[in-house]
Structure formats: structure tokens, C-alpha cells
mmCIF file of C-alpha atoms (C1' of nucleotides) in Angstrom:
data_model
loop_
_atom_site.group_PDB
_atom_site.id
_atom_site.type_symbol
_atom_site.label_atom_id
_atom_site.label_comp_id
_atom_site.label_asym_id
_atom_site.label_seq_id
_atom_site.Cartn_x
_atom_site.Cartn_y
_atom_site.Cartn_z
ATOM 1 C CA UNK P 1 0.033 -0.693 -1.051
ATOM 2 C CA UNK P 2 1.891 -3.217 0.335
ATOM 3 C CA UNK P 3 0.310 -3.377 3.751
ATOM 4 C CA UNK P 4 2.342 -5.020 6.182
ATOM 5 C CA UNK P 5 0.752 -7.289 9.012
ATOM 6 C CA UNK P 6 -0.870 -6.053 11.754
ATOM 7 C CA UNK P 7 0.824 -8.801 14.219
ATOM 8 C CA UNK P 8 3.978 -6.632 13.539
ATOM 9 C CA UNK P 9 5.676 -5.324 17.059
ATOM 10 C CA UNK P 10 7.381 -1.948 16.822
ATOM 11 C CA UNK P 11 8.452 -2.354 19.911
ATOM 12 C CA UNK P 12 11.799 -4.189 21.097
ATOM 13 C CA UNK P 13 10.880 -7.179 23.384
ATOM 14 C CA UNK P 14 13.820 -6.583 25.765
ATOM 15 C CA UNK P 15 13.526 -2.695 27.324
ATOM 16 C CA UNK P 16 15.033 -4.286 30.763
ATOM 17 C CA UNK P 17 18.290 -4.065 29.908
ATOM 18 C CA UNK P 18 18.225 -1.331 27.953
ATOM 19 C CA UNK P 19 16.605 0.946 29.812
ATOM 20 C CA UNK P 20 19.593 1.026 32.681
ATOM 21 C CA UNK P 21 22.003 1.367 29.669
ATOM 22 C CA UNK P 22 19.926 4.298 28.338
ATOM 23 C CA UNK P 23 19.923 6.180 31.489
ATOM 24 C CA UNK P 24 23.455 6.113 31.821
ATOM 25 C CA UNK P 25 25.288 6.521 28.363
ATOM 26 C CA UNK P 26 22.561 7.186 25.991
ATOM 27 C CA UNK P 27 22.919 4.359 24.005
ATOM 28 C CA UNK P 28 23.488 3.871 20.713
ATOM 29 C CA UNK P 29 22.322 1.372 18.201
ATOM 30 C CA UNK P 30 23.579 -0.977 15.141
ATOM 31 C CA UNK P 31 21.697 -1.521 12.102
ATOM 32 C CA UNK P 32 20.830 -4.802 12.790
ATOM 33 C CA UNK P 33 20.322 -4.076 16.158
ATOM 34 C CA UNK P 34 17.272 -1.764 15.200
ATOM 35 C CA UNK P 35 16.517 -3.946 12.379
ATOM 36 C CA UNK P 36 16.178 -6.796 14.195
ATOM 37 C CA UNK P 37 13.897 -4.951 16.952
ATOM 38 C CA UNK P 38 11.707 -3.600 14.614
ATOM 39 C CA UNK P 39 11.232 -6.435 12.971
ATOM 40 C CA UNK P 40 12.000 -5.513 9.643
ATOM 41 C CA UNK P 41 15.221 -6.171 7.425
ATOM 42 C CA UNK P 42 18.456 -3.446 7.376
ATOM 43 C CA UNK P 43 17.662 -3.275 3.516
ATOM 44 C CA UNK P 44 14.134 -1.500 4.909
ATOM 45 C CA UNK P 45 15.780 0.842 7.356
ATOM 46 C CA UNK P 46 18.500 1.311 4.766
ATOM 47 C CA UNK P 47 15.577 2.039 2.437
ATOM 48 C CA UNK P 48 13.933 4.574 4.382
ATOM 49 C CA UNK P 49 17.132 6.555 4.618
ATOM 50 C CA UNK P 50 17.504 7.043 1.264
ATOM 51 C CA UNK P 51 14.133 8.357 1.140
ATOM 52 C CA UNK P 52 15.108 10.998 3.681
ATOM 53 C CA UNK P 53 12.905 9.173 6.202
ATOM 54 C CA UNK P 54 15.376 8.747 9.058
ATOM 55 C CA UNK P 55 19.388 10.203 9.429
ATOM 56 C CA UNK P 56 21.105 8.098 11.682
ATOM 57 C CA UNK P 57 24.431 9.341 12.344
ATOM 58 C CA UNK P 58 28.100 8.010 10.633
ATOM 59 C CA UNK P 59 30.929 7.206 12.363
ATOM 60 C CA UNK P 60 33.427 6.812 9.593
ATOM 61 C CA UNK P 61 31.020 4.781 7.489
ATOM 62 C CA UNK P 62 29.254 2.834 9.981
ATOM 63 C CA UNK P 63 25.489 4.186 10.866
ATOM 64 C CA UNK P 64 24.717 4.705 14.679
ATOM 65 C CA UNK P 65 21.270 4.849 15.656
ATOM 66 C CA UNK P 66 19.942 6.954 18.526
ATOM 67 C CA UNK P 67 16.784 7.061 20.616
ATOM 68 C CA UNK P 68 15.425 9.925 18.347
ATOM 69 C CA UNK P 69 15.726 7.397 15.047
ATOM 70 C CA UNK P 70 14.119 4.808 16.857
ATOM 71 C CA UNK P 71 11.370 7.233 17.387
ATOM 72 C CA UNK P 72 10.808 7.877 13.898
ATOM 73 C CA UNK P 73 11.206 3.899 12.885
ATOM 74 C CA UNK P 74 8.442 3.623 15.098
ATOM 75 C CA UNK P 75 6.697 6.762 13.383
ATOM 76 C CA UNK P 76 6.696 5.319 9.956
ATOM 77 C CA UNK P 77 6.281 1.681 10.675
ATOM 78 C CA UNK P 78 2.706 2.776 12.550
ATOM 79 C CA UNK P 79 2.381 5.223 9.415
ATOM 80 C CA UNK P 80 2.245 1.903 7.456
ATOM 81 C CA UNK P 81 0.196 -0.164 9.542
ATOM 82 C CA UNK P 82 -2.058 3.161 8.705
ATOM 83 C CA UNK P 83 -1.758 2.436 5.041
ATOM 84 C CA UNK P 84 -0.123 6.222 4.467
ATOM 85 C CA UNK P 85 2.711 6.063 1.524
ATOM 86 C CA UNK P 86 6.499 6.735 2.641
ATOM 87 C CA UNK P 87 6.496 10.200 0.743
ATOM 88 C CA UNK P 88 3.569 10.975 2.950
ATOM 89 C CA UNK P 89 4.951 9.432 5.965
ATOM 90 C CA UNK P 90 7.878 11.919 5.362
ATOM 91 C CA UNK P 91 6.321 14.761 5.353
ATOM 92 C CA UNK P 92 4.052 13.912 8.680
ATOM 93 C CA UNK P 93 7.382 12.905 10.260
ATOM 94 C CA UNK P 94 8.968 16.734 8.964
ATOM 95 C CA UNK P 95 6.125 18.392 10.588
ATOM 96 C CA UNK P 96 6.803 16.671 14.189
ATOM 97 C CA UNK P 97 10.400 18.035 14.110
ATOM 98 C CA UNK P 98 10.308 21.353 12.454
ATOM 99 C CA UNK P 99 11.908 23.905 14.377
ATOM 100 C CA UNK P 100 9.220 26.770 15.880
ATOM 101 C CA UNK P 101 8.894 29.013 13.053
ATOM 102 C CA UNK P 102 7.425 32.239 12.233
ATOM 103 C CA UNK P 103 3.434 33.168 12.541
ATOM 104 C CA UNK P 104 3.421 32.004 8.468
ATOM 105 C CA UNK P 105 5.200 28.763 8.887
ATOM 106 C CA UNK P 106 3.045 27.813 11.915
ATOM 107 C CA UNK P 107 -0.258 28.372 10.013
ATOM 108 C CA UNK P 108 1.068 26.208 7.213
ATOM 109 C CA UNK P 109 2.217 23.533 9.740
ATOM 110 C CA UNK P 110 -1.904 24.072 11.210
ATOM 111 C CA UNK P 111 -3.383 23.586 7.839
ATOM 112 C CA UNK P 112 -1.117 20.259 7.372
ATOM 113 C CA UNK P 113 -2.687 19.103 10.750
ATOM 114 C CA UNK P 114 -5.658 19.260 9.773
ATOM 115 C CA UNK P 115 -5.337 17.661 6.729
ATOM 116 C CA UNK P 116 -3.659 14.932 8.355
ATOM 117 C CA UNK P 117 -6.763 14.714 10.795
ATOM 118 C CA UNK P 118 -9.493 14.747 7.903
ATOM 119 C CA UNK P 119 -7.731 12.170 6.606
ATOM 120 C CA UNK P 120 -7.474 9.760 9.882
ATOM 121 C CA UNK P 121 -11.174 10.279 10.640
ATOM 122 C CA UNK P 122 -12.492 9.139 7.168
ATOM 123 C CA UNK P 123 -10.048 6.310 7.939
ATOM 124 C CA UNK P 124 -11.945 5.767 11.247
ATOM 125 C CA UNK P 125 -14.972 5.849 9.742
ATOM 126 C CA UNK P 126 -14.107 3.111 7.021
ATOM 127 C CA UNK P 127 -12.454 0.670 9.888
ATOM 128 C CA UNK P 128 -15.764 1.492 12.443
ATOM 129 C CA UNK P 129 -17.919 0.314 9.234
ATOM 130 C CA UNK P 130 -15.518 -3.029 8.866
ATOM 131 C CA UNK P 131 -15.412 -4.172 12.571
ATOM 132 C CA UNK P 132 -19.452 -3.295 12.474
ATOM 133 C CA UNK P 133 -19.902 -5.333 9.385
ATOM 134 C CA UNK P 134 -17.396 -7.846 10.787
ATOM 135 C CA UNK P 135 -19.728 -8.278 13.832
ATOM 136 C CA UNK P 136 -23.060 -8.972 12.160
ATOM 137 C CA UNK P 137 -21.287 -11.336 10.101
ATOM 138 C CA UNK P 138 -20.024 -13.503 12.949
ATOM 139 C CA UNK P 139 -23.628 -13.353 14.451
ATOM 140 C CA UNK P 140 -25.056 -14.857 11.383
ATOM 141 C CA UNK P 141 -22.353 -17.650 11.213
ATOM 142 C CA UNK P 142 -22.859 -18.246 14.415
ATOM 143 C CA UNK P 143 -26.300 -18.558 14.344
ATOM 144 C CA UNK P 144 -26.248 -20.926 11.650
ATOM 145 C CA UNK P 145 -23.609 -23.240 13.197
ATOM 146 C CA UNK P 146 -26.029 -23.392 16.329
ATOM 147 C CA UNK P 147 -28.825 -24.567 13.729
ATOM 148 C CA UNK P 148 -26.520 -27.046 12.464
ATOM 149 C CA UNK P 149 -25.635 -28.387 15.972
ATOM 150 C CA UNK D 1 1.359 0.407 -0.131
ATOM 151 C CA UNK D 2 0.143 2.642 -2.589
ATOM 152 C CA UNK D 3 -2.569 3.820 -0.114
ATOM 153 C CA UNK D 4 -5.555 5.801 -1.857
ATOM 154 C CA UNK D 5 -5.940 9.497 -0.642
ATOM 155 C CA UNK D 6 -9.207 10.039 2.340
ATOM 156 C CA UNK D 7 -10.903 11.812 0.612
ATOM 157 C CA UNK D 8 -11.850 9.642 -1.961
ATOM 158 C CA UNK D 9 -15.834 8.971 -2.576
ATOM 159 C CA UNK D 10 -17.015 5.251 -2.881
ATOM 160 C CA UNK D 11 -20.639 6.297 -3.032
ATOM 161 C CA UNK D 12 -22.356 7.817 -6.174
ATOM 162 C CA UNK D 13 -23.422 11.293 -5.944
ATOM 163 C CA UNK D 14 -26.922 11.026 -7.627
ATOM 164 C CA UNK D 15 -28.640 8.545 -5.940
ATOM 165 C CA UNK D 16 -32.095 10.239 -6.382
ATOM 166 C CA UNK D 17 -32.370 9.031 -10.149
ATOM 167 C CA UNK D 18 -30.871 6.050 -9.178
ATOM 168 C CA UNK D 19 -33.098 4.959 -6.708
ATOM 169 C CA UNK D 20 -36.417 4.778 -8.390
ATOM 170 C CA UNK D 21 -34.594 2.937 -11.212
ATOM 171 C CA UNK D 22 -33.651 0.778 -9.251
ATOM 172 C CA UNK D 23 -36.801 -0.401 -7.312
ATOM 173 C CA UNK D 24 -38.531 -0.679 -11.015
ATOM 174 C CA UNK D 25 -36.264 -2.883 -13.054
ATOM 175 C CA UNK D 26 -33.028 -3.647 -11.312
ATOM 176 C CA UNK D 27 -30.806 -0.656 -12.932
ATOM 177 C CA UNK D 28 -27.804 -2.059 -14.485
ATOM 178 C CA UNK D 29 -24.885 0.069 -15.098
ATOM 179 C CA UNK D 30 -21.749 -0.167 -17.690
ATOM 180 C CA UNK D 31 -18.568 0.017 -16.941
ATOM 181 C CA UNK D 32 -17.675 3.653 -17.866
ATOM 182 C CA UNK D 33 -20.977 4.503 -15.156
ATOM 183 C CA UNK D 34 -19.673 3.120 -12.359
ATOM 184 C CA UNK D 35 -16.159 4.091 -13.150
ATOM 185 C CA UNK D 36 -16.808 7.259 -12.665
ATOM 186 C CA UNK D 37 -19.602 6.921 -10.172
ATOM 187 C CA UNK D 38 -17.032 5.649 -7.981
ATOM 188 C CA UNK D 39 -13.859 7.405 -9.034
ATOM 189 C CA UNK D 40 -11.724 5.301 -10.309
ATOM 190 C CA UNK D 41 -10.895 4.323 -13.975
ATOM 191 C CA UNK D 42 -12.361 1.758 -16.201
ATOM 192 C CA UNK D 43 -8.501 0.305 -16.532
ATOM 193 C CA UNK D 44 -8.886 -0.091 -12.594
ATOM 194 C CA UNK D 45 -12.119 -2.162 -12.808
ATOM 195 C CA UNK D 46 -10.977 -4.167 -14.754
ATOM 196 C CA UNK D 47 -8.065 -4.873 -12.860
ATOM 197 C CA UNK D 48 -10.043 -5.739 -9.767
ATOM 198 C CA UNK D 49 -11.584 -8.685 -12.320
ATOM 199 C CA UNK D 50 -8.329 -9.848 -13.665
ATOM 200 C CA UNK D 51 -7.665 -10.214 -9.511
ATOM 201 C CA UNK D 52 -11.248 -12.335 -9.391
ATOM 202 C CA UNK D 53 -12.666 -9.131 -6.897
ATOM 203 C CA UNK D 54 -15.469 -8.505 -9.481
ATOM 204 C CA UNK D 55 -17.212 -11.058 -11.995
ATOM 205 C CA UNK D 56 -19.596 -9.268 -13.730
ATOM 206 C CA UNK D 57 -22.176 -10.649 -16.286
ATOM 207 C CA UNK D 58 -20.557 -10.787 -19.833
ATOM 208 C CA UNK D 59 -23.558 -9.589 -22.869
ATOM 209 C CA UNK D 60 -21.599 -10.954 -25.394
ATOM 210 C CA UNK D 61 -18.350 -9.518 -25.021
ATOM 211 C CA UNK D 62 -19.801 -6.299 -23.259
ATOM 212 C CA UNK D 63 -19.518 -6.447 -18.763
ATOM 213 C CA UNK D 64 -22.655 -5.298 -16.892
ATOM 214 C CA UNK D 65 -22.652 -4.456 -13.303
ATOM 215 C CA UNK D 66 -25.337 -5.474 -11.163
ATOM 216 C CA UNK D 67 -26.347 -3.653 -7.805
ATOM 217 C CA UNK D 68 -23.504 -6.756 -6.371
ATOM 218 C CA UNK D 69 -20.843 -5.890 -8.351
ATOM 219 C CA UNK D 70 -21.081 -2.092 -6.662
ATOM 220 C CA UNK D 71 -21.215 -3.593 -3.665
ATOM 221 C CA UNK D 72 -18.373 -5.128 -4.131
ATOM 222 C CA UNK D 73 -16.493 -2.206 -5.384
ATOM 223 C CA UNK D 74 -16.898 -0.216 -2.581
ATOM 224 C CA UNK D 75 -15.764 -2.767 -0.616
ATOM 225 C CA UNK D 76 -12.952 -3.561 -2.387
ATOM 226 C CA UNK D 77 -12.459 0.876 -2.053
ATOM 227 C CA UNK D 78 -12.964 0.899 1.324
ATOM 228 C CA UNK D 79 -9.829 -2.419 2.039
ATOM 229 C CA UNK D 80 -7.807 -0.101 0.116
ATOM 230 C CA UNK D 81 -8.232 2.873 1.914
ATOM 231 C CA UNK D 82 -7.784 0.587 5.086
ATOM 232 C CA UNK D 83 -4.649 -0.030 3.698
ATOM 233 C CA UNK D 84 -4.872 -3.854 2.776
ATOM 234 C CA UNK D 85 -3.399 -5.345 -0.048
ATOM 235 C CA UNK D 86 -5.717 -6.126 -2.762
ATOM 236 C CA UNK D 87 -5.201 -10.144 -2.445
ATOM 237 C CA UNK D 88 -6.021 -9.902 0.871
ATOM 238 C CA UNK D 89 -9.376 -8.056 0.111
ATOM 239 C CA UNK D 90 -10.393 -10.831 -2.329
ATOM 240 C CA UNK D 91 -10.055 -13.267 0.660
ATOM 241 C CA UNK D 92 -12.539 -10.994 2.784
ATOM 242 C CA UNK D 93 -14.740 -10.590 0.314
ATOM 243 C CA UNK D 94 -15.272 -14.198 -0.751
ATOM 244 C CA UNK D 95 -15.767 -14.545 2.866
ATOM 245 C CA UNK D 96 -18.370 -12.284 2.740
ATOM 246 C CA UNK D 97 -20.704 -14.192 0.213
ATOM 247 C CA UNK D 98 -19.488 -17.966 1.059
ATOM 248 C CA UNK D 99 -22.494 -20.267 0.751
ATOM 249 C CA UNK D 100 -24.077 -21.255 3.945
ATOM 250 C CA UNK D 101 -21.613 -24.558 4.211
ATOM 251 C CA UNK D 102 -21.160 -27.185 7.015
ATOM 252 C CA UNK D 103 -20.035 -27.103 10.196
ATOM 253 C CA UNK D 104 -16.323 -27.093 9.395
ATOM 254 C CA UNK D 105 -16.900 -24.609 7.005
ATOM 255 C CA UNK D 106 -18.113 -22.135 9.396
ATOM 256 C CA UNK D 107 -15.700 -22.733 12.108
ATOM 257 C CA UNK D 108 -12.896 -21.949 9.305
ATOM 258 C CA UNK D 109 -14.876 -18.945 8.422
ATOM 259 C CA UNK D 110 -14.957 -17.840 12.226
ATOM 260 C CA UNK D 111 -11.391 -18.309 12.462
ATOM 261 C CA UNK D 112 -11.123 -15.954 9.405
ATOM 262 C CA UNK D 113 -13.209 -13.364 10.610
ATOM 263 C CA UNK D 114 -11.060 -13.349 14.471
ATOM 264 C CA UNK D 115 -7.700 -13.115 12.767
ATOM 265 C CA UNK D 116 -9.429 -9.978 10.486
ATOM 266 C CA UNK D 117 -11.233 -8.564 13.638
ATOM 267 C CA UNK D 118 -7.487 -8.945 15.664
ATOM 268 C CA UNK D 119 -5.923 -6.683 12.564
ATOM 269 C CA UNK D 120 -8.647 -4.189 12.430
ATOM 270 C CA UNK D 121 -8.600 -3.632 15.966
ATOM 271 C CA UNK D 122 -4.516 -3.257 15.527
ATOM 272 C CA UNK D 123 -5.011 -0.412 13.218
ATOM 273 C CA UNK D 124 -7.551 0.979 15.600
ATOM 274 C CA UNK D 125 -5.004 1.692 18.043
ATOM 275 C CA UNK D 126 -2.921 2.864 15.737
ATOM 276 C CA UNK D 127 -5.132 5.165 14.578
ATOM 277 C CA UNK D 128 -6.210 6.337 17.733
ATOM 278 C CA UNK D 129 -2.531 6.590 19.139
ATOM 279 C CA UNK D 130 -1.855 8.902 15.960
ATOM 280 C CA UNK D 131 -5.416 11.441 16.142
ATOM 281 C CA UNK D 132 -4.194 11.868 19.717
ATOM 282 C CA UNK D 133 -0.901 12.954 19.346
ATOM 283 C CA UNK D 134 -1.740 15.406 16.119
ATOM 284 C CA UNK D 135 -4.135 17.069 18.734
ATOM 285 C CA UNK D 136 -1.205 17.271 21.026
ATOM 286 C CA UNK D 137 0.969 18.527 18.281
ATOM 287 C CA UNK D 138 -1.750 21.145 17.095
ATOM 288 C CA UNK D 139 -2.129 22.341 21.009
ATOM 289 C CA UNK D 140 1.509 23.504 21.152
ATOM 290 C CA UNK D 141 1.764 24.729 17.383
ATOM 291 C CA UNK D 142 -1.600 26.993 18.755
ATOM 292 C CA UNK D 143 0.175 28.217 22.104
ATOM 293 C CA UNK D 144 3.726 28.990 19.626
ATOM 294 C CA UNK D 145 1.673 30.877 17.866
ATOM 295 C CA UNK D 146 -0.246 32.689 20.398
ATOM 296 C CA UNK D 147 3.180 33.529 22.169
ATOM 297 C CA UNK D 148 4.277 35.223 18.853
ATOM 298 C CA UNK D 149 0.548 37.296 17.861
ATOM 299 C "C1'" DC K 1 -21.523 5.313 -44.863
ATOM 300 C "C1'" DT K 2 -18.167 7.226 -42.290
ATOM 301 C "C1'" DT K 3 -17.382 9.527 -38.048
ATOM 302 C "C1'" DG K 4 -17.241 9.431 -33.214
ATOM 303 C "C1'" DA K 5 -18.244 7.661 -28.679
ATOM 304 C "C1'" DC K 6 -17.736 3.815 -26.061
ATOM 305 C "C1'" DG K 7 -16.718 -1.033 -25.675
ATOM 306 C "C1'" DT K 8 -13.188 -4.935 -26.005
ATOM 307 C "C1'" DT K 9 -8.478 -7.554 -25.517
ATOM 308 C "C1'" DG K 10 -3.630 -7.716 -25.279
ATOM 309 C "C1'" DA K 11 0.831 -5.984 -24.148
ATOM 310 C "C1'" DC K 12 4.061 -3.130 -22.377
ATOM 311 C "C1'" DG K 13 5.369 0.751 -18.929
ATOM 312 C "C1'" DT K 14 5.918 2.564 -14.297
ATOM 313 C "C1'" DA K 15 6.173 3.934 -9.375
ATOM 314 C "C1'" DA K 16 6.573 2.268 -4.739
ATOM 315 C "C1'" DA K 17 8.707 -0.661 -1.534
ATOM 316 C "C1'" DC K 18 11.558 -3.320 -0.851
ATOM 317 C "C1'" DG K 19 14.520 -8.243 -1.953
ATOM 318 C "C1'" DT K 20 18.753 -10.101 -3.258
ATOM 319 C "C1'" DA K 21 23.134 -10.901 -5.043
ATOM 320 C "C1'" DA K 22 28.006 -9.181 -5.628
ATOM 321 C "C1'" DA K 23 31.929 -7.369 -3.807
ATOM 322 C "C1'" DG K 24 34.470 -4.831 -0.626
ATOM 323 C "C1'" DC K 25 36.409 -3.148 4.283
ATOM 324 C "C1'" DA K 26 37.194 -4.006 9.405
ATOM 325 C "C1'" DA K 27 37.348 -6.051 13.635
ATOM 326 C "C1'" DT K 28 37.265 -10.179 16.392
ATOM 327 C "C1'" DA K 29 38.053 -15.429 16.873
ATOM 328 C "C1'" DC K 30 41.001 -19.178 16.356
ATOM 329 C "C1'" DG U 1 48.084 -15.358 9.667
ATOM 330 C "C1'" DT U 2 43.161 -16.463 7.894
ATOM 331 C "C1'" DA U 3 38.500 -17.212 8.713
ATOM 332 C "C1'" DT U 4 34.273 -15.667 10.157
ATOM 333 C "C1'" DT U 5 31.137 -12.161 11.234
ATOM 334 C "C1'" DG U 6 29.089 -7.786 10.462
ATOM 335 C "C1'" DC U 7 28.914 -3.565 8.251
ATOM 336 C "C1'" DT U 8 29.119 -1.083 3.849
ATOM 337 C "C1'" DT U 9 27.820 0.246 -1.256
ATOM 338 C "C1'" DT U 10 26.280 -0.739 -5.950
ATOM 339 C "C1'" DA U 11 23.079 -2.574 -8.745
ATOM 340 C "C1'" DC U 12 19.731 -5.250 -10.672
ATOM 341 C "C1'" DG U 13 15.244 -8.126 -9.614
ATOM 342 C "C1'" DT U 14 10.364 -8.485 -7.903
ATOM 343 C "C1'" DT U 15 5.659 -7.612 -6.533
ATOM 344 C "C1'" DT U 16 1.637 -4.716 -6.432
ATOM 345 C "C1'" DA U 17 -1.428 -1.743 -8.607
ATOM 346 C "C1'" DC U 18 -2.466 0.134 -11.863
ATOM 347 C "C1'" DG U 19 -1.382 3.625 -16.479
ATOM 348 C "C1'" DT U 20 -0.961 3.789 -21.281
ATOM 349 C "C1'" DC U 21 -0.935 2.796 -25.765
ATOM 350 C "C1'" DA U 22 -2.384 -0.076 -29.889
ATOM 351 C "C1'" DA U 23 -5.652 -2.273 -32.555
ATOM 352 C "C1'" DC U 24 -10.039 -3.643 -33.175
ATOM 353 C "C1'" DG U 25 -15.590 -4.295 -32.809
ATOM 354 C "C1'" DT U 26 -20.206 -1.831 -32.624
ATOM 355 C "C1'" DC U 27 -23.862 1.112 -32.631
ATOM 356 C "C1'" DA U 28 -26.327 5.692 -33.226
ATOM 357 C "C1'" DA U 29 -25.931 10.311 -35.493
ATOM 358 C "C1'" DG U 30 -25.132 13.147 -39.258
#
DNA sequence: CTTGACGTTGACGTAAACGTAAAGCAATAC
DNA sequence: GTATTGCTTTACGTTTACGTCAACGTCAAG
């Protein structure tokens, strides 16, 4: 998996602006407008439409991008950071804005939950182990650079 | 990323055989053992020592893994399921059995393990951030449902 | 002694996640 | 006008992480 960088923001450095703008006209977003936020390229959000991942809306042909797609950019870019495949980025993101179903369909939507959470917490576990193993390391480097010194 | 699923096992599932073997004469395993010991394929291990992430001794023209080399495995299994990319997890791991160097060498190594420690704890939040709002999610999927039984 | 189970080295295939180049509209800038 | 800028699609290229043969060596069992 092509893990991306953890020093990635997902968040646009400029809300002061925007935030009056949103208040009043709900605003609306280019491609590379979003892009360029998110730090990633158009050809990635571009991407991630065609896998069904976000819809923005078309205006002729011209994509506008609303709050709620900037919601999910920021969904599936954490999703990577996570190390979770698009396809099963998708289907997290479907769950979060399925219309309330029937009794049948909310079980199934329970059962993906906790799927989803078995799966975090053995992720937990491995990156607890890492930053643990991380730690003793740096004491025993550390101790030996004192002995050097 | 091709991210591995959770629930994945990076730890054989008969140790008890294992472990008096290995206090008496330093077990050594073939390829095909610890294959599927640790659930991957042969083609895989191999892979990981065309990448330099394993070297394991060479009788003739037959690999045998040493107690290191499994150590190294699940390390390399446990990067993956972090989500890191397979280079990167070369880089930790030589970290991880550097010779004792100089001075310099340490501070580089420091350096190393910060910038590793500074992504770990990125994916922390992440992770953290994402349990919390599936237990959100799951609260109002239970109340839907209890509104409709 | 050949059959089969496991080992080996290539070499090519593939799926995911984009990169990148080509070529075309559409509006604004000069 | 035309030139630039920004958006669009189409389409092929690339990297990562293996899968999948093919073709061969080797050792114990029948």
C-alpha cells in the first residue's frame, strides 16, 4: 500500500475567510481549490470519483464541490493515513451516509461496525507495540551516546 | 496501499513444540514452515529478500530461517498492517539492528527514530479520531433501531 | 528408478493508486 | 482578436506488492 505521509494536512490552512463565506452562501468549491487544500493533486480527487468515492456535483461539465465532499475527502484521506484500501474506504464512507433503514438493514450496518472496530483495535494494538518498541530503542541509543560522551 | 486485512496472525500457533526445540538446538525452520506459520506465501518471502527485509542463511542453494529472520518477519507484518510502504519498513528495520556506531551515528539514528515516533503518533490520532466516531455512529444506528423494535 | 513433495531461479502478469501527456472547450486578460 | 489560464476527458505509463507459471534440482518412499 502506498502509504502516504503522515505530515499530510487534511485540513485547509485558511478557514478565516471561509468560514464568513460559508455562513452566508454555502460555498462552493473548484477542483483545484479542494485539491490544492487537501494537499493532493485533481488527478487524485478525480481518481476517487471514478471509484464512486466522492460525487461532487456538475454544472454543465464543470465539478462543484460542497462542504459534504470535503467531508468525505477528509474521510478517505484519514482512511489512508489508516492504511485501509479505497474499495474499503468506500464502503466505510457508504455506511456513514446510508439513509435509516429497516430493522434488517440496521443490523447489517451493526455487524459492519463492528467489523470496522475489530479491525482498528488490532491496528491499535500493532502501533501501541511500535511506539513501545520505539521507546526502549531511543533509551538504549541514548544511553550509549552518554557512554560515548 | 494494498493494506493487509486485521485479522491477520504474525505469530505461530504452536509454540509449545516450538519452544523446547528451541532452547535445545536453536530450531531452524524452512521456508514453506514459516510461510505458513505466519500466513503468507513462500512467493511473499521471498519478495521481502529481493527488497533486502530478510537475508537468510543460504545451505547451498536451500534458505534457512533463524529465530532473526522471524523476527524480522513479523516486523516487517506488523509495518504493513500499520500501513507503511515496504521500503520504508526496510529503513526501520535496519535501524533496528544498526551496530552500536559513533556519536554521529547515533544522533542520525535519534533523528530517525523522532521523525518515525512523529508519524506513529499521527496515525494514533487518526485512529483514535476514527474508533470514536464508529462508537458515535453505532449509538444512533442502536437508538434507530430501538425506535423501530 | 521413477514418482512426488518441496526446493530453486527467472520471467511475466496483475491490481491498486495514481502520474502524465494529449487535446479540447470556456472564460478572462491584454 | 488571441493568448493565457483553468477546467475537462481520454488514454497510456508507473510503482508497489505480490501472483503465477515454467523449468529445473534433490531427496525419501514405494
Amino acid at each position: 500500500m502506498p502509504a502516504p505521509a503522515a505530515t499530510e494536512v487534511d485540513r485547509p490552512a485558511d478557514r478565516t475567510a471561509d468560514e464568513a463565506a460559508d455562513q452566508a452562501v454555502a460555498r462552493t468549491w473548484t477542483i483545484r481549490e479542494i485539491a490544492d487544500e487537501f494537499r493532493v493533486t485533481h488527478r487524485t480527487v478525480r481518481h476517487y470519483e471514478e471509484l464512486g468515492l466522492i460525487t461532487p456535483e456538475r454544472r454543465g461539465t464543470t465539478r462543484i464541490y460542497h462542504r459534504r465532499d470535503r467531508t468525505r475527502l477528509a474521510l478517505i484521506l484519514r482512511g489512508k493515513r489508516l492504511g485501509f484500501p479505497l474499495e474499503e474506504i468506500r464502503t466505510i464512507i457508504d455506511l456513514y451516509d446510508r439513509p435509516r433503514g429497516k430493522a434488517s438493514q440496521l443490523e447489517y450496518v451493526l455487524g459492519q461496525i463492528d467489523e470496522r472496530r475489530t479491525d482498528l483495535e488490532q491496528r491499535r494494538r500493532d502501533l501501541e507495540d511500535a511506539l513501545t518498541e520505539l521507546a526502549e530503542f531511543e533509551r538504549r541509543c541514548r544511553t550509549d551516546l552518554d557512554r560515548l560522551g
